[in-house]
Amino acid sequence: MVEIKNLTKKYGDKLAVDNISFSVPKGEILGFLGPNGAGKSTTMNILTGYLSCTSGEVKIDGYDILDNPIEAKKRIGYLPEHPPLYMDMTVSEYLDFVYELKGATEDKKEHLDKIMEAVKITDVKDRLISNLSKGYKQRVGLAQAMVGSPEVLILDEPTVGLDPKQIIEIRDVIKKLGKDHTVILSSHILQEVNAICERVIIINNGRLVASDTAENLGKSISNENKFQLRVAGDERTILDALENIAGIKYIKSLGRKETGSIDFIIEAEPNMDVRTPIFNALAQNSLPILAMQAMDLSLEDIFLEVTQ
Ligand code: ADP
Ligand code: MG
């Protein structure tokens, strides 16, 4: 449905997107993951025909975004990083306006009602956009992308700036949209992409560093090998108790976080599960474990992991 070949974008001397190729089959939800400055927005702006590329090719349902912009753009709904909302319009006035702007041909009332229902903004349709919360504004942005029934939805960091409850709600909406749309969604949060997407592409410094199913990626970067431990007792006694456990790569003390206990980061050798031996060794020495928790990988850790 979406095909990108050897896409490169330079801003002056700055290489923002470096020879990226990927394709997204019809109906897939693809996560576009990368830290700030990775080139996500640039790629999405090129995909939607909003920016031109320095070299490369973008095809939407077979239509080249440069040679056949009208046909290609008809198939795309875009939620940019900063949605172009008109603050002095009500929600329905704005969607009406977008409908005319896009030259949509669906039955207007039925179409817009259905969209408002899908993104759950029917109850605010007569409110001024300026008076809506950030979460509702974002949903109006999603609604505008859906006007004209495009098959492909391109969503640039749709949850940025939302509170946790709004994030859960909008993720839910996007998942549902994924049932009858091809969706490309960018994020700098791994958990988010894992929660919503079937496949994940990771970019860093404009380069594609990994492409896999969310499930496989999750496996290859799962981190049962590194965890944080809180033990009651004094540091020396605890370290002595842990000294002879096979498979521990290193133990790093983080000092006292809670009165009477010490926190540690422990990393095990690959494929070694040292949690049970640690439990036994500490129990034998009457050193209670107060907490043991797998450590979340940072995006940087993941890049190291997937590029090695
Ligand atoms: P992301 O969306 O992943 O955070 P961007 O695509 O916005 O990344 O930016 C990629 C790189 O290109 C960054 O280093 C950014 O500073 C640079 N960049 C983005 N837009 C411009 C621009 N209009 N002019 C010059 N450099 C830009
Ligand atoms: Mg961006």
mmCIF file of C-alpha atoms and ligand atoms in Angstrom:
data_model
loop_
_atom_site.group_PDB
_atom_site.id
_atom_site.type_symbol
_atom_site.label_atom_id
_atom_site.label_comp_id
_atom_site.label_asym_id
_atom_site.label_seq_id
_atom_site.Cartn_x
_atom_site.Cartn_y
_atom_site.Cartn_z
ATOM 1 C CA MET A 1 0.000 0.000 0.000
ATOM 2 C CA VAL A 2 2.867 2.331 0.873
ATOM 3 C CA GLU A 3 6.240 1.872 -0.753
ATOM 4 C CA ILE A 4 9.328 3.882 0.040
ATOM 5 C CA LYS A 5 12.525 3.365 -1.888
ATOM 6 C CA ASN A 6 15.935 4.843 -1.134
ATOM 7 C CA LEU A 7 14.491 7.944 0.427
ATOM 8 C CA THR A 8 17.038 10.628 1.226
ATOM 9 C CA LYS A 9 16.492 14.137 2.510
ATOM 10 C CA LYS A 10 19.083 16.797 3.088
ATOM 11 C CA TYR A 11 18.418 20.128 4.763
ATOM 12 C CA GLY A 12 21.375 22.032 3.353
ATOM 13 C CA ASP A 13 24.337 19.923 4.438
ATOM 14 C CA LYS A 14 22.357 18.145 7.127
ATOM 15 C CA LEU A 15 21.398 14.592 6.168
ATOM 16 C CA ALA A 16 18.054 14.109 7.936
ATOM 17 C CA VAL A 17 16.926 10.924 6.159
ATOM 18 C CA ASP A 18 19.557 8.582 4.810
ATOM 19 C CA ASN A 19 18.544 6.096 2.127
ATOM 20 C CA ILE A 20 15.501 4.578 3.817
ATOM 21 C CA SER A 21 13.426 1.879 2.136
ATOM 22 C CA PHE A 22 10.412 0.051 3.487
ATOM 23 C CA SER A 23 6.916 -0.890 2.517
ATOM 24 C CA VAL A 24 3.663 -1.217 4.386
ATOM 25 C CA PRO A 25 1.094 -3.747 3.199
ATOM 26 C CA LYS A 26 -2.584 -2.891 3.196
ATOM 27 C CA GLY A 27 -4.171 -3.086 6.619
ATOM 28 C CA GLU A 28 -0.983 -3.078 8.650
ATOM 29 C CA ILE A 29 -0.255 -0.830 11.617
ATOM 30 C CA LEU A 30 3.384 0.125 11.334
ATOM 31 C CA GLY A 31 5.276 1.805 14.136
ATOM 32 C CA PHE A 32 7.967 4.253 13.241
ATOM 33 C CA LEU A 33 10.207 4.427 16.260
ATOM 34 C CA GLY A 34 13.163 6.685 16.894
ATOM 35 C CA PRO A 35 14.490 9.297 19.307
ATOM 36 C CA ASN A 36 13.940 13.004 18.783
ATOM 37 C CA GLY A 37 15.746 14.192 15.687
ATOM 38 C CA ALA A 38 15.870 10.710 14.133
ATOM 39 C CA GLY A 39 14.060 11.838 10.990
ATOM 40 C CA LYS A 40 10.529 10.603 11.681
ATOM 41 C CA SER A 41 8.672 13.826 10.927
ATOM 42 C CA THR A 42 10.803 14.475 7.865
ATOM 43 C CA THR A 43 9.987 11.022 6.483
ATOM 44 C CA MET A 44 6.286 11.472 7.201
ATOM 45 C CA ASN A 45 6.247 14.906 5.601
ATOM 46 C CA ILE A 46 7.758 13.388 2.459
ATOM 47 C CA LEU A 47 5.343 10.445 2.526
ATOM 48 C CA THR A 48 2.417 12.828 2.551
ATOM 49 C CA GLY A 49 3.822 15.034 -0.183
ATOM 50 C CA TYR A 50 4.239 17.948 2.206
ATOM 51 C CA LEU A 51 8.014 18.048 1.690
ATOM 52 C CA SER A 52 9.989 16.995 -1.339
ATOM 53 C CA CYS A 53 12.803 14.500 -0.967
ATOM 54 C CA THR A 54 16.357 14.965 -2.152
ATOM 55 C CA SER A 55 16.217 11.580 -3.836
ATOM 56 C CA GLY A 56 14.158 8.417 -3.695
ATOM 57 C CA GLU A 57 10.620 7.360 -4.398
ATOM 58 C CA VAL A 58 7.307 7.210 -2.563
ATOM 59 C CA LYS A 59 4.324 5.308 -3.890
ATOM 60 C CA ILE A 60 0.891 5.177 -2.328
ATOM 61 C CA ASP A 61 -1.235 2.366 -3.717
ATOM 62 C CA GLY A 62 1.000 2.445 -6.785
ATOM 63 C CA TYR A 63 0.725 6.215 -7.305
ATOM 64 C CA ASP A 64 3.937 8.201 -7.122
ATOM 65 C CA ILE A 65 3.582 11.083 -4.701
ATOM 66 C CA LEU A 66 5.420 13.436 -7.087
ATOM 67 C CA ASP A 67 4.129 12.231 -10.479
ATOM 68 C CA ASN A 68 0.568 11.627 -9.350
ATOM 69 C CA PRO A 69 0.093 13.781 -6.268
ATOM 70 C CA ILE A 70 -3.679 14.067 -6.493
ATOM 71 C CA GLU A 71 -4.312 10.323 -6.675
ATOM 72 C CA ALA A 72 -1.666 9.604 -4.035
ATOM 73 C CA LYS A 73 -2.829 12.271 -1.594
ATOM 74 C CA LYS A 74 -6.469 11.202 -1.909
ATOM 75 C CA ARG A 75 -5.438 7.986 -0.216
ATOM 76 C CA ILE A 76 -3.663 9.627 2.697
ATOM 77 C CA GLY A 77 -4.952 11.138 5.905
ATOM 78 C CA TYR A 78 -2.252 12.982 7.805
ATOM 79 C CA LEU A 79 -2.064 13.999 11.426
ATOM 80 C CA PRO A 80 1.057 16.182 11.575
ATOM 81 C CA GLU A 81 3.023 16.808 14.746
ATOM 82 C CA HIS A 82 1.119 20.083 15.147
ATOM 83 C CA PRO A 83 -2.381 19.550 13.764
ATOM 84 C CA PRO A 84 -3.610 22.495 11.679
ATOM 85 C CA LEU A 85 -6.698 23.270 13.740
ATOM 86 C CA TYR A 86 -8.671 26.488 13.523
ATOM 87 C CA MET A 87 -9.196 27.554 17.089
ATOM 88 C CA ASP A 88 -12.155 29.854 16.413
ATOM 89 C CA MET A 89 -14.240 27.171 14.720
ATOM 90 C CA THR A 90 -16.423 24.617 16.431
ATOM 91 C CA VAL A 91 -15.538 20.980 15.895
ATOM 92 C CA SER A 92 -18.298 20.449 13.340
ATOM 93 C CA GLU A 93 -17.588 23.707 11.513
ATOM 94 C CA TYR A 94 -13.963 22.682 11.232
ATOM 95 C CA LEU A 95 -14.705 19.172 9.950
ATOM 96 C CA ASP A 96 -17.187 20.684 7.514
ATOM 97 C CA PHE A 97 -14.419 22.973 6.303
ATOM 98 C CA VAL A 98 -11.969 20.080 5.913
ATOM 99 C CA TYR A 99 -14.645 18.117 4.025
ATOM 100 C CA GLU A 100 -15.004 20.949 1.480
ATOM 101 C CA LEU A 101 -11.249 21.487 1.316
ATOM 102 C CA LYS A 102 -10.607 17.853 0.491
ATOM 103 C CA GLY A 103 -13.471 17.789 -1.994
ATOM 104 C CA ALA A 104 -14.833 14.698 -0.294
ATOM 105 C CA THR A 105 -17.771 12.981 -1.995
ATOM 106 C CA GLU A 106 -19.333 10.972 0.818
ATOM 107 C CA ASP A 107 -22.717 11.974 2.187
ATOM 108 C CA LYS A 108 -21.478 14.806 4.360
ATOM 109 C CA LYS A 109 -23.582 14.503 7.473
ATOM 110 C CA GLU A 110 -23.403 10.743 7.632
ATOM 111 C CA HIS A 111 -19.656 10.733 6.949
ATOM 112 C CA LEU A 112 -18.746 13.357 9.547
ATOM 113 C CA ASP A 113 -21.086 11.871 12.153
ATOM 114 C CA LYS A 114 -19.445 8.507 11.674
ATOM 115 C CA ILE A 115 -15.961 9.945 12.056
ATOM 116 C CA MET A 116 -16.900 11.911 15.169
ATOM 117 C CA GLU A 117 -18.360 8.746 16.606
ATOM 118 C CA ALA A 118 -15.200 6.751 15.800
ATOM 119 C CA VAL A 119 -12.870 9.180 17.568
ATOM 120 C CA LYS A 120 -15.413 9.956 20.284
ATOM 121 C CA ILE A 121 -15.891 13.678 19.822
ATOM 122 C CA THR A 122 -19.626 13.737 19.138
ATOM 123 C CA ASP A 123 -20.305 15.220 22.562
ATOM 124 C CA VAL A 124 -18.078 18.240 21.871
ATOM 125 C CA LYS A 125 -19.082 18.866 18.259
ATOM 126 C CA ASP A 126 -20.553 22.300 18.979
ATOM 127 C CA ARG A 127 -17.698 23.486 21.180
ATOM 128 C CA LEU A 128 -15.021 25.884 20.009
ATOM 129 C CA ILE A 129 -11.780 24.042 19.301
ATOM 130 C CA SER A 130 -9.872 26.592 21.385
ATOM 131 C CA ASN A 131 -11.835 25.459 24.451
ATOM 132 C CA LEU A 132 -11.028 21.769 24.086
ATOM 133 C CA SER A 133 -8.442 19.890 26.146
ATOM 134 C CA LYS A 134 -5.267 18.761 24.415
ATOM 135 C CA GLY A 135 -6.597 15.204 24.232
ATOM 136 C CA TYR A 136 -9.779 16.306 22.494
ATOM 137 C CA LYS A 137 -7.847 18.575 20.129
ATOM 138 C CA GLN A 138 -5.720 15.608 19.161
ATOM 139 C CA ARG A 139 -8.847 13.586 18.424
ATOM 140 C CA VAL A 140 -10.168 16.394 16.257
ATOM 141 C CA GLY A 141 -6.817 16.219 14.442
ATOM 142 C CA LEU A 142 -7.386 12.500 13.926
ATOM 143 C CA ALA A 143 -10.912 13.178 12.695
ATOM 144 C CA GLN A 144 -9.663 15.660 10.088
ATOM 145 C CA ALA A 145 -7.227 13.022 8.836
ATOM 146 C CA MET A 146 -10.120 10.603 8.350
ATOM 147 C CA VAL A 147 -12.284 12.952 6.300
ATOM 148 C CA GLY A 148 -12.602 11.673 2.725
ATOM 149 C CA SER A 149 -12.052 8.059 3.826
ATOM 150 C CA PRO A 150 -8.331 7.743 3.013
ATOM 151 C CA GLU A 151 -7.025 4.197 3.190
ATOM 152 C CA VAL A 152 -3.731 5.240 4.742
ATOM 153 C CA LEU A 153 -3.448 7.181 7.992
ATOM 154 C CA ILE A 154 -0.124 8.777 8.838
ATOM 155 C CA LEU A 155 0.073 9.897 12.441
ATOM 156 C CA ASP A 156 3.068 11.823 13.720
ATOM 157 C CA GLU A 157 3.551 11.249 17.460
ATOM 158 C CA PRO A 158 -0.189 11.261 18.137
ATOM 159 C CA THR A 159 0.159 10.907 21.915
ATOM 160 C CA VAL A 160 2.768 13.581 22.599
ATOM 161 C CA GLY A 161 1.687 15.992 25.299
ATOM 162 C CA LEU A 162 -1.318 13.981 26.423
ATOM 163 C CA ASP A 163 -1.910 12.827 29.967
ATOM 164 C CA PRO A 164 -1.891 9.078 30.730
ATOM 165 C CA LYS A 165 -5.661 8.700 30.521
ATOM 166 C CA GLN A 166 -5.826 10.532 27.195
ATOM 167 C CA ILE A 167 -2.931 8.411 25.909
ATOM 168 C CA ILE A 168 -4.795 5.201 26.675
ATOM 169 C CA GLU A 169 -7.921 6.544 24.990
ATOM 170 C CA ILE A 170 -6.210 7.673 21.826
ATOM 171 C CA ARG A 171 -4.224 4.431 21.550
ATOM 172 C CA ASP A 172 -7.517 2.635 21.739
ATOM 173 C CA VAL A 173 -8.972 4.755 18.963
ATOM 174 C CA ILE A 174 -5.917 4.176 16.750
ATOM 175 C CA LYS A 175 -6.032 0.425 17.298
ATOM 176 C CA LYS A 176 -9.647 0.406 16.171
ATOM 177 C CA LEU A 177 -8.820 2.536 13.129
ATOM 178 C CA GLY A 178 -6.158 -0.037 12.267
ATOM 179 C CA LYS A 179 -8.893 -2.573 11.569
ATOM 180 C CA ASP A 180 -9.860 -0.872 8.312
ATOM 181 C CA HIS A 181 -6.930 1.435 7.568
ATOM 182 C CA THR A 182 -3.255 1.113 6.848
ATOM 183 C CA VAL A 183 -1.632 3.099 9.635
ATOM 184 C CA ILE A 184 1.863 4.494 10.015
ATOM 185 C CA LEU A 185 2.450 5.931 13.439
ATOM 186 C CA SER A 186 5.580 7.529 14.782
ATOM 187 C CA SER A 187 6.695 7.570 18.364
ATOM 188 C CA HIS A 188 9.800 7.870 20.460
ATOM 189 C CA ILE A 189 8.347 5.509 23.047
ATOM 190 C CA LEU A 190 8.966 1.805 22.601
ATOM 191 C CA GLN A 191 6.147 0.679 24.871
ATOM 192 C CA GLU A 192 3.697 2.717 22.867
ATOM 193 C CA VAL A 193 4.718 1.244 19.554
ATOM 194 C CA ASN A 194 4.638 -2.233 21.070
ATOM 195 C CA ALA A 195 1.158 -1.623 22.432
ATOM 196 C CA ILE A 196 -0.355 -0.505 19.137
ATOM 197 C CA CYS A 197 1.676 -1.797 16.205
ATOM 198 C CA GLU A 198 2.108 -5.095 14.423
ATOM 199 C CA ARG A 199 5.442 -4.210 12.935
ATOM 200 C CA VAL A 200 8.104 -1.762 13.992
ATOM 201 C CA ILE A 201 10.726 0.136 12.075
ATOM 202 C CA ILE A 202 13.445 1.803 14.078
ATOM 203 C CA ILE A 203 15.336 4.767 12.739
ATOM 204 C CA ASN A 204 18.239 6.612 14.268
ATOM 205 C CA ASN A 205 20.160 9.498 12.743
ATOM 206 C CA GLY A 206 18.082 9.200 9.588
ATOM 207 C CA ARG A 207 19.027 5.579 9.084
ATOM 208 C CA LEU A 208 16.872 2.488 9.321
ATOM 209 C CA VAL A 209 18.415 0.269 11.976
ATOM 210 C CA ALA A 210 15.768 -2.411 12.466
ATOM 211 C CA SER A 211 12.529 -3.685 11.036
ATOM 212 C CA ASP A 212 10.661 -6.528 12.636
ATOM 213 C CA THR A 213 7.367 -7.606 14.121
ATOM 214 C CA ALA A 214 6.667 -5.929 17.429
ATOM 215 C CA GLU A 215 6.665 -9.374 19.000
ATOM 216 C CA ASN A 216 10.116 -10.368 17.724
ATOM 217 C CA LEU A 217 11.555 -7.021 18.545
ATOM 218 C CA GLY A 218 10.145 -7.320 22.029
ATOM 219 C CA LYS A 219 11.811 -10.714 22.393
ATOM 220 C CA SER A 220 15.180 -9.639 21.104
ATOM 221 C CA ILE A 221 15.233 -6.687 23.431
ATOM 222 C CA SER A 222 13.497 -8.181 26.409
ATOM 223 C CA ASN A 223 15.598 -7.521 29.381
ATOM 224 C CA GLU A 224 15.197 -10.220 31.965
ATOM 225 C CA ASN A 225 18.994 -10.132 32.086
ATOM 226 C CA LYS A 226 19.142 -6.802 33.810
ATOM 227 C CA PHE A 227 17.127 -5.892 36.844
ATOM 228 C CA GLN A 228 17.005 -3.734 39.871
ATOM 229 C CA LEU A 229 17.056 -5.237 43.327
ATOM 230 C CA ARG A 230 16.331 -3.738 46.731
ATOM 231 C CA VAL A 231 17.619 -5.693 49.717
ATOM 232 C CA ALA A 232 17.342 -4.914 53.432
ATOM 233 C CA GLY A 233 20.741 -5.070 55.126
ATOM 234 C CA ASP A 234 24.120 -3.469 54.741
ATOM 235 C CA GLU A 235 25.909 -3.271 51.466
ATOM 236 C CA ARG A 236 28.983 -5.329 52.343
ATOM 237 C CA THR A 237 26.976 -8.245 53.791
ATOM 238 C CA ILE A 238 24.703 -8.293 50.750
ATOM 239 C CA LEU A 239 27.585 -8.213 48.279
ATOM 240 C CA ASP A 240 29.302 -11.027 50.175
ATOM 241 C CA ALA A 241 26.163 -13.145 49.995
ATOM 242 C CA LEU A 242 25.906 -12.633 46.244
ATOM 243 C CA GLU A 243 29.580 -13.116 45.553
ATOM 244 C CA ASN A 244 29.612 -16.744 44.483
ATOM 245 C CA ILE A 245 26.543 -16.888 42.281
ATOM 246 C CA ALA A 246 27.406 -18.176 38.827
ATOM 247 C CA GLY A 247 26.132 -16.169 35.883
ATOM 248 C CA ILE A 248 26.187 -12.690 37.350
ATOM 249 C CA LYS A 249 27.989 -10.352 34.972
ATOM 250 C CA TYR A 250 28.129 -7.421 37.333
ATOM 251 C CA ILE A 251 26.516 -5.867 40.381
ATOM 252 C CA LYS A 252 26.328 -2.147 40.705
ATOM 253 C CA SER A 253 25.277 -0.553 43.957
ATOM 254 C CA LEU A 254 22.939 2.417 43.736
ATOM 255 C CA GLY A 255 23.148 3.135 47.445
ATOM 256 C CA ARG A 256 20.329 3.688 49.869
ATOM 257 C CA LYS A 257 16.941 4.589 48.403
ATOM 258 C CA GLU A 258 14.871 3.402 51.332
ATOM 259 C CA THR A 259 15.934 3.393 54.986
ATOM 260 C CA GLY A 260 17.746 0.210 55.970
ATOM 261 C CA SER A 261 18.121 -1.128 52.443
ATOM 262 C CA ILE A 262 20.396 -0.880 49.435
ATOM 263 C CA ASP A 263 19.455 -0.843 45.741
ATOM 264 C CA PHE A 264 21.511 -2.699 43.153
ATOM 265 C CA ILE A 265 21.514 -3.147 39.418
ATOM 266 C CA ILE A 266 22.421 -6.663 38.479
ATOM 267 C CA GLU A 267 23.126 -7.919 35.006
ATOM 268 C CA ALA A 268 23.349 -11.613 34.235
ATOM 269 C CA GLU A 269 25.211 -13.376 31.454
ATOM 270 C CA PRO A 270 23.068 -14.050 28.380
ATOM 271 C CA ASN A 271 20.567 -16.872 28.880
ATOM 272 C CA MET A 272 21.293 -17.125 32.583
ATOM 273 C CA ASP A 273 18.414 -16.607 34.962
ATOM 274 C CA VAL A 274 20.079 -15.704 38.242
ATOM 275 C CA ARG A 275 16.955 -14.629 40.091
ATOM 276 C CA THR A 276 16.374 -17.902 41.951
ATOM 277 C CA PRO A 277 20.012 -18.298 43.064
ATOM 278 C CA ILE A 278 19.950 -14.694 44.240
ATOM 279 C CA PHE A 279 16.802 -15.310 46.222
ATOM 280 C CA ASN A 280 18.270 -18.434 47.820
ATOM 281 C CA ALA A 281 21.600 -16.821 48.665
ATOM 282 C CA LEU A 282 19.969 -13.805 50.271
ATOM 283 C CA ALA A 283 17.401 -15.911 52.132
ATOM 284 C CA GLN A 284 20.155 -18.087 53.589
ATOM 285 C CA ASN A 285 21.760 -14.957 54.960
ATOM 286 C CA SER A 286 18.468 -13.542 56.260
ATOM 287 C CA LEU A 287 18.656 -10.631 53.846
ATOM 288 C CA PRO A 288 15.088 -9.907 52.731
ATOM 289 C CA ILE A 289 14.490 -8.894 49.129
ATOM 290 C CA LEU A 290 12.167 -5.887 49.204
ATOM 291 C CA ALA A 291 11.884 -5.467 45.461
ATOM 292 C CA MET A 292 13.098 -7.065 42.258
ATOM 293 C CA GLN A 293 12.189 -5.486 38.958
ATOM 294 C CA ALA A 294 13.205 -5.909 35.331
ATOM 295 C CA MET A 295 14.730 -2.741 33.971
ATOM 296 C CA ASP A 296 13.140 -0.952 31.063
ATOM 297 C CA LEU A 297 15.493 -0.519 28.193
ATOM 298 C CA SER A 298 16.040 2.982 27.000
ATOM 299 C CA LEU A 299 15.825 3.629 23.269
ATOM 300 C CA GLU A 300 19.592 4.010 23.309
ATOM 301 C CA ASP A 301 19.990 0.519 24.802
ATOM 302 C CA ILE A 302 17.690 -0.816 22.111
ATOM 303 C CA PHE A 303 19.665 0.801 19.316
ATOM 304 C CA LEU A 304 22.819 -0.766 20.692
ATOM 305 C CA GLU A 305 21.046 -4.078 20.956
ATOM 306 C CA VAL A 306 19.551 -4.116 17.456
ATOM 307 C CA THR A 307 22.560 -2.688 15.686
ATOM 308 C CA GLN A 308 25.011 -5.150 17.193
HETATM 309 P P1 ADP B 1 12.032 13.531 14.425
HETATM 310 O O1 ADP B 1 10.653 13.800 13.911
HETATM 311 O O2 ADP B 1 12.401 12.084 14.400
HETATM 312 O O3 ADP B 1 12.240 14.120 15.781
HETATM 313 P P2 ADP B 1 12.871 15.338 12.337
HETATM 314 O O4 ADP B 1 12.496 14.686 11.053
HETATM 315 O O5 ADP B 1 12.019 16.432 12.824
HETATM 316 O O6 ADP B 1 13.086 14.223 13.452
HETATM 317 O O7 ADP B 1 14.347 15.921 12.185
HETATM 318 C C1 ADP B 1 15.421 15.161 11.669
HETATM 319 C C2 ADP B 1 16.672 16.024 11.642
HETATM 320 O O8 ADP B 1 16.542 17.051 10.668
HETATM 321 C C3 ADP B 1 16.957 16.734 12.955
HETATM 322 O O9 ADP B 1 18.344 16.748 13.152
HETATM 323 C C4 ADP B 1 16.424 18.122 12.741
HETATM 324 O O10 ADP B 1 17.145 19.053 13.511
HETATM 325 C C5 ADP B 1 16.658 18.330 11.258
HETATM 326 N N1 ADP B 1 15.629 19.222 10.650
HETATM 327 C C6 ADP B 1 14.306 19.016 10.678
HETATM 328 N N2 ADP B 1 13.644 19.981 9.988
HETATM 329 C C7 ADP B 1 14.601 20.812 9.515
HETATM 330 C C8 ADP B 1 14.577 22.013 8.720
HETATM 331 N N3 ADP B 1 13.446 22.512 8.257
HETATM 332 N N4 ADP B 1 15.766 22.580 8.435
HETATM 333 C C9 ADP B 1 16.928 22.051 8.888
HETATM 334 N N5 ADP B 1 17.027 20.934 9.618
HETATM 335 C C10 ADP B 1 15.888 20.316 9.946
HETATM 336 MG MG MG B 2 9.054 14.649 14.853
#
